[in-house]
Amino acid sequence: MNADMKTSVLAPDSQYVELAVEVFAMLADATRVRMILALRDGELPVNALAEIAEKSPAAVSQHLAKMRLARLVATRQEGTKVFYRLQNAHVWQLVADAIHQAEHSLGTAPNHGMAPHAPREAGE
C-alpha cells in the first residue's frame, strides 16, 4: 500500500471508519431520513417536521435530539420556537445517494455505470 493510501481518510484503516458507521446508524430510520430530506431547502420547526414525517412532535423531538448529538442538525431559537437545519450538506448527500441506490435496486433508475473512482490495480 502506498503512503498516500495509508494516510487517506478513505483508506480501510482510516480513523473515521467507526464514526462513519455511527452516521449510518443514525440514518437507519425512515423518520430521520424524511426529516433530512425536508431540511434540504432550509430550516424548519418541530411541528412542520412532525407533519412532514407524519409523527407526533414529541417523537420528532426525540429524533432531532439524537441527530443534534450526532451533529447532523443544528438549531436556532426564535422566541419560544426552535428551528432545525442540516449541519452541512454531507448528510443530505448521503441520504440522496441512498435513495438513488434504492432506485437502482428496484431497477427504476437508468444505469449510469460505476462511480468516477479509478479501479484499484492488483497488488495495491
Backbone as JSON, one array per atom type, in Angstrom:
{
  "sequence": "MNADMKTSVLAPDSQYVELAVEVFAMLADATRVRMILALRDGELPVNALAEIAEKSPAAVSQHLAKMRLARLVATRQEGTKVFYRLQNAHVWQLVADAIHQAEHSLGTAPNHGMAPHAPREAGE",
  "N": [[0.86, -1.18, 0.0], [0.61, 2.19, -0.87], [2.09, 5.27, 0.45], [0.36, 7.47, 0.34], [-2.19, 6.29, 0.23], [-2.24, 5.0, 2.67], [-2.43, 7.07, 4.54], [-4.77, 8.27, 3.85], [-8.07, 9.56, 4.38], [-9.98, 7.99, 3.33], [-9.07, 5.45, 3.32], [-9.05, 1.92, 4.13], [-8.14, 1.6, 6.76], [-8.71, 3.96, 8.0], [-9.09, 6.45, 10.52], [-11.63, 7.36, 10.72], [-13.55, 5.47, 10.13], [-15.15, 4.13, 12.12], [-16.66, 6.28, 13.08], [-18.06, 6.91, 10.78], [-19.69, 4.68, 10.57], [-21.34, 5.15, 12.75], [-22.73, 7.38, 11.8], [-24.14, 6.21, 9.68], [-25.73, 4.51, 11.21], [-27.34, 6.38, 12.51], [-28.8, 7.23, 10.35], [-30.36, 5.1, 9.75], [-33.17, 5.01, 9.89], [-36.43, 5.62, 8.97], [-37.97, 7.89, 9.64], [-36.03, 9.79, 10.37], [-34.65, 9.99, 7.95], [-36.65, 11.09, 6.33], [-36.92, 13.57, 7.6], [-34.4, 14.7, 7.14], [-34.46, 14.93, 4.37], [-36.52, 16.8, 4.19], [-35.32, 19.0, 5.33], [-33.55, 19.88, 3.48], [-33.86, 22.24, 1.95], [-33.73, 24.26, 3.81], [-34.27, 25.65, 7.12], [-36.58, 24.31, 9.56], [-39.32, 24.26, 11.91], [-40.11, 22.08, 14.73], [-42.86, 21.26, 14.66], [-43.56, 21.49, 11.93], [-41.79, 19.64, 10.81], [-42.77, 17.35, 12.07], [-45.28, 17.1, 10.9], [-44.54, 16.62, 8.23], [-43.12, 14.23, 8.49], [-45.1, 12.67, 9.44], [-45.45, 12.02, 12.14], [-45.67, 12.3, 15.75], [-45.1, 15.49, 17.36], [-43.59, 15.12, 19.7], [-42.25, 12.66, 19.27], [-40.74, 13.33, 17.01], [-39.16, 15.33, 18.12], [-37.56, 13.8, 19.82], [-36.09, 12.29, 17.95], [-34.77, 14.4, 16.68], [-33.18, 15.36, 18.77], [-31.34, 13.28, 19.08], [-30.16, 13.39, 16.55], [-29.05, 15.88, 16.68], [-27.11, 15.55, 18.7], [-25.46, 13.83, 17.3], [-24.45, 15.57, 15.56], [-25.69, 16.07, 13.12], [-27.74, 17.8, 12.66], [-28.41, 21.28, 13.32], [-29.42, 23.97, 15.51], [-31.57, 26.87, 15.81], [-32.85, 29.38, 17.78], [-35.85, 31.18, 18.03], [-37.52, 33.27, 19.8], [-39.85, 31.38, 21.44], [-39.75, 29.31, 19.73], [-37.98, 26.67, 18.15], [-35.81, 26.22, 15.53], [-34.71, 23.89, 13.13], [-31.9, 22.86, 11.21], [-29.86, 21.43, 8.61], [-26.63, 20.36, 9.53], [-24.54, 20.34, 7.73], [-24.0, 19.91, 4.16], [-23.31, 17.3, 3.66], [-24.68, 15.19, 5.0], [-27.19, 15.3, 3.79], [-26.45, 14.61, 1.2], [-25.6, 11.98, 1.57], [-28.06, 10.76, 2.17], [-29.46, 11.29, -0.21], [-27.87, 9.85, -2.02], [-28.33, 7.26, -1.02], [-31.04, 6.98, -1.58], [-30.98, 7.08, -4.35], [-29.53, 4.75, -4.78], [-31.43, 2.93, -3.88], [-33.33, 3.27, -5.89], [-31.9, 2.16, -8.03], [-31.66, -0.45, -7.1], [-34.26, -1.32, -7.33], [-34.51, -1.23, -9.99], [-35.51, 1.02, -11.24], [-34.08, 3.22, -11.96], [-31.97, 4.76, -14.41], [-29.15, 2.97, -15.73], [-26.06, 4.13, -15.0], [-23.48, 3.39, -14.79], [-20.39, 2.85, -12.98], [-19.15, 4.61, -10.07], [-17.11, 7.59, -10.37], [-14.54, 6.78, -9.59], [-11.29, 5.58, -9.98], [-10.51, 2.21, -10.77], [-8.84, 0.03, -8.47], [-5.6, -1.27, -8.9], [-4.32, -4.61, -9.16], [-2.5, -5.77, -6.36], [-2.24, -3.35, -5.12]],
  "CA": [[0.0, 0.0, 0.0], [1.47, 3.37, -0.93], [1.98, 6.17, 1.61], [-0.83, 8.31, 0.21], [-3.36, 5.47, 0.58], [-2.15, 4.69, 4.1], [-2.84, 8.23, 5.34], [-6.01, 8.81, 3.34], [-9.26, 9.38, 5.21], [-10.81, 6.99, 2.67], [-8.4, 4.15, 3.38], [-9.74, 0.98, 5.04], [-7.69, 1.76, 8.14], [-8.95, 5.34, 8.41], [-9.59, 6.68, 11.88], [-13.02, 7.81, 10.62], [-14.46, 4.38, 9.79], [-16.12, 3.91, 13.2], [-17.59, 7.43, 13.1], [-18.93, 6.77, 9.61], [-20.68, 3.67, 10.93], [-22.31, 5.82, 13.63], [-23.57, 8.21, 10.94], [-25.07, 5.3, 9.01], [-26.7, 4.05, 12.21], [-28.3, 7.47, 12.71], [-29.63, 7.34, 9.15], [-31.09, 3.84, 9.57], [-34.51, 5.24, 10.42], [-37.21, 6.31, 7.94], [-38.37, 9.22, 10.12], [-34.86, 10.67, 10.28], [-34.38, 10.22, 6.54], [-37.66, 12.04, 5.86], [-36.62, 14.89, 8.15], [-33.23, 15.22, 6.43], [-34.94, 15.36, 3.05], [-37.32, 18.01, 4.38], [-34.44, 20.11, 5.72], [-32.63, 20.21, 2.39], [-34.01, 23.62, 1.47], [-33.66, 25.25, 4.87], [-34.67, 25.26, 8.47], [-37.99, 24.1, 9.87], [-39.59, 23.98, 13.32], [-40.51, 20.71, 15.05], [-44.23, 20.95, 14.21], [-43.55, 21.29, 10.48], [-41.13, 18.35, 10.58], [-43.68, 16.3, 12.53], [-46.31, 16.96, 9.87], [-43.91, 16.01, 7.06], [-42.76, 12.84, 8.84], [-46.33, 12.0, 9.9], [-45.18, 11.56, 13.51], [-46.01, 13.31, 16.75], [-44.0, 16.41, 17.66], [-42.73, 14.54, 20.75], [-41.39, 11.65, 18.63], [-39.8, 14.06, 16.15], [-38.2, 15.99, 19.01], [-36.59, 12.78, 20.27], [-35.2, 12.03, 16.82], [-33.93, 15.59, 16.47], [-32.2, 15.42, 19.85], [-30.28, 12.32, 18.72], [-29.48, 13.91, 15.37], [-28.26, 17.03, 17.12], [-25.95, 14.99, 19.39], [-24.6, 13.26, 16.27], [-24.03, 16.72, 14.75], [-26.3, 16.04, 11.8], [-28.56, 19.01, 12.57], [-28.11, 22.38, 14.24], [-30.64, 24.69, 15.87], [-31.63, 28.32, 16.0], [-34.05, 29.68, 18.55], [-36.51, 32.46, 17.77], [-38.55, 33.31, 20.84], [-40.04, 30.05, 22.03], [-39.67, 28.33, 18.65], [-36.65, 26.19, 17.77], [-35.73, 25.84, 14.13], [-33.66, 22.93, 12.85], [-31.32, 22.89, 9.88], [-28.79, 20.46, 8.46], [-25.33, 20.87, 9.97], [-23.8, 20.57, 6.49], [-24.64, 19.25, 3.03], [-22.88, 15.9, 3.53], [-25.72, 14.26, 5.44], [-28.21, 15.27, 2.76], [-25.9, 13.88, 0.07], [-25.66, 10.55, 1.92], [-29.45, 10.32, 2.02], [-29.77, 11.32, -1.64], [-27.2, 8.7, -2.63], [-29.03, 6.05, -0.59], [-32.3, 6.91, -2.32], [-30.63, 6.71, -5.72], [-29.18, 3.32, -4.73], [-32.7, 2.2, -3.78], [-33.9, 3.28, -7.24], [-31.15, 1.18, -8.82], [-32.0, -1.78, -6.6], [-35.58, -1.67, -7.86], [-34.47, -1.17, -11.45], [-36.27, 2.17, -11.73], [-33.16, 4.29, -12.34], [-31.13, 4.36, -15.53], [-27.81, 2.51, -15.38], [-25.05, 5.09, -15.43], [-22.15, 2.85, -14.55], [-19.74, 2.95, -11.68], [-18.72, 5.93, -9.6], [-15.95, 8.04, -11.14], [-13.28, 6.41, -8.96], [-10.5, 4.65, -10.78], [-10.37, 0.91, -10.09], [-7.52, -0.24, -7.91], [-4.88, -2.32, -9.61], [-3.91, -5.75, -8.32], [-1.29, -5.52, -5.61], [-2.27, -2.07, -4.4]],
  "C": [[0.9, 1.23, 0.0], [1.19, 4.31, 0.23], [0.74, 7.03, 1.55], [-2.09, 7.55, 0.62], [-3.39, 5.21, 2.08], [-2.69, 5.84, 4.95], [-4.17, 8.82, 4.9], [-7.18, 8.58, 4.31], [-10.2, 8.34, 4.6], [-10.18, 5.61, 2.64], [-9.15, 3.24, 4.34], [-9.34, 1.13, 6.5], [-7.87, 3.19, 8.66], [-9.5, 5.43, 9.83], [-11.08, 7.06, 11.87], [-14.02, 6.69, 10.33], [-15.53, 4.18, 10.87], [-17.13, 5.06, 13.28], [-18.55, 7.37, 11.92], [-20.03, 5.75, 9.89], [-21.75, 4.29, 11.85], [-23.25, 6.72, 12.82], [-24.59, 7.34, 10.23], [-26.12, 4.79, 9.98], [-27.76, 5.12, 12.47], [-29.26, 7.59, 11.53], [-30.48, 6.1, 8.9], [-32.48, 3.93, 10.18], [-35.28, 6.09, 9.42], [-37.63, 7.72, 8.38], [-37.21, 10.2, 9.98], [-34.53, 10.99, 8.82], [-35.38, 11.23, 5.97], [-37.36, 13.46, 6.36], [-35.41, 15.51, 7.44], [-33.63, 15.69, 5.04], [-35.73, 16.66, 3.16], [-36.45, 19.23, 4.69], [-33.48, 20.53, 4.62], [-32.68, 21.68, 2.02], [-33.98, 24.67, 2.57], [-34.22, 24.74, 6.17], [-36.18, 25.17, 8.62], [-38.16, 23.88, 11.37], [-40.09, 22.54, 13.5], [-41.88, 20.37, 14.49], [-44.29, 20.71, 12.7], [-42.89, 19.96, 10.13], [-42.02, 17.18, 10.99], [-44.77, 16.05, 11.48], [-45.75, 16.25, 8.64], [-43.63, 14.53, 7.32], [-43.96, 12.01, 9.26], [-46.12, 11.3, 11.24], [-45.58, 12.65, 14.48], [-44.82, 14.25, 16.96], [-43.05, 15.85, 18.73], [-41.76, 13.52, 20.15], [-40.34, 12.32, 17.76], [-38.76, 14.77, 17.0], [-37.14, 15.02, 19.52], [-35.6, 12.44, 19.17], [-34.23, 13.2, 16.61], [-32.86, 15.72, 17.55], [-31.03, 14.47, 19.54], [-29.47, 12.84, 17.53], [-28.61, 15.12, 15.72], [-26.99, 16.55, 17.84], [-24.94, 14.39, 18.4], [-24.07, 14.34, 15.32], [-24.5, 16.64, 13.3], [-27.16, 17.27, 11.57], [-28.07, 20.03, 13.6], [-29.41, 23.13, 14.49], [-30.43, 26.19, 15.9], [-32.93, 28.6, 16.73], [-34.54, 31.08, 18.21], [-37.7, 32.54, 18.72], [-38.65, 31.94, 21.49], [-39.93, 28.93, 20.99], [-38.22, 27.97, 18.36], [-36.73, 25.72, 16.33], [-34.53, 24.93, 13.94], [-33.2, 23.08, 11.42], [-30.23, 21.81, 9.81], [-27.47, 21.11, 8.86], [-24.45, 21.18, 8.76], [-24.48, 19.75, 5.39], [-24.3, 17.76, 2.92], [-23.98, 14.92, 3.92], [-26.84, 14.18, 4.4], [-27.72, 14.46, 1.56], [-25.9, 12.37, 0.33], [-27.07, 10.0, 1.71], [-29.84, 10.28, 0.54], [-29.14, 10.13, -2.35], [-27.89, 7.39, -2.27], [-30.34, 5.89, -1.35], [-32.04, 6.53, -3.77], [-30.22, 5.23, -5.79], [-30.45, 2.48, -4.65], [-33.39, 2.15, -5.15], [-33.22, 2.22, -8.12], [-31.5, -0.24, -8.4], [-33.34, -2.26, -7.14], [-35.62, -1.65, -9.38], [-35.22, -0.01, -12.03], [-35.39, 3.35, -12.12], [-32.33, 3.83, -13.51], [-29.74, 3.95, -15.05], [-26.8, 3.52, -15.9], [-23.65, 4.65, -15.03], [-21.66, 3.07, -13.15], [-19.43, 4.4, -11.34], [-17.43, 6.31, -10.31], [-14.61, 7.74, -10.5], [-12.57, 5.39, -9.84], [-10.4, 3.33, -10.04], [-8.95, 0.73, -9.58], [-6.89, -1.38, -8.68], [-4.51, -3.42, -8.62], [-2.61, -5.42, -7.63], [-1.26, -4.21, -4.87], [-2.81, -2.26, -3.02]]
}
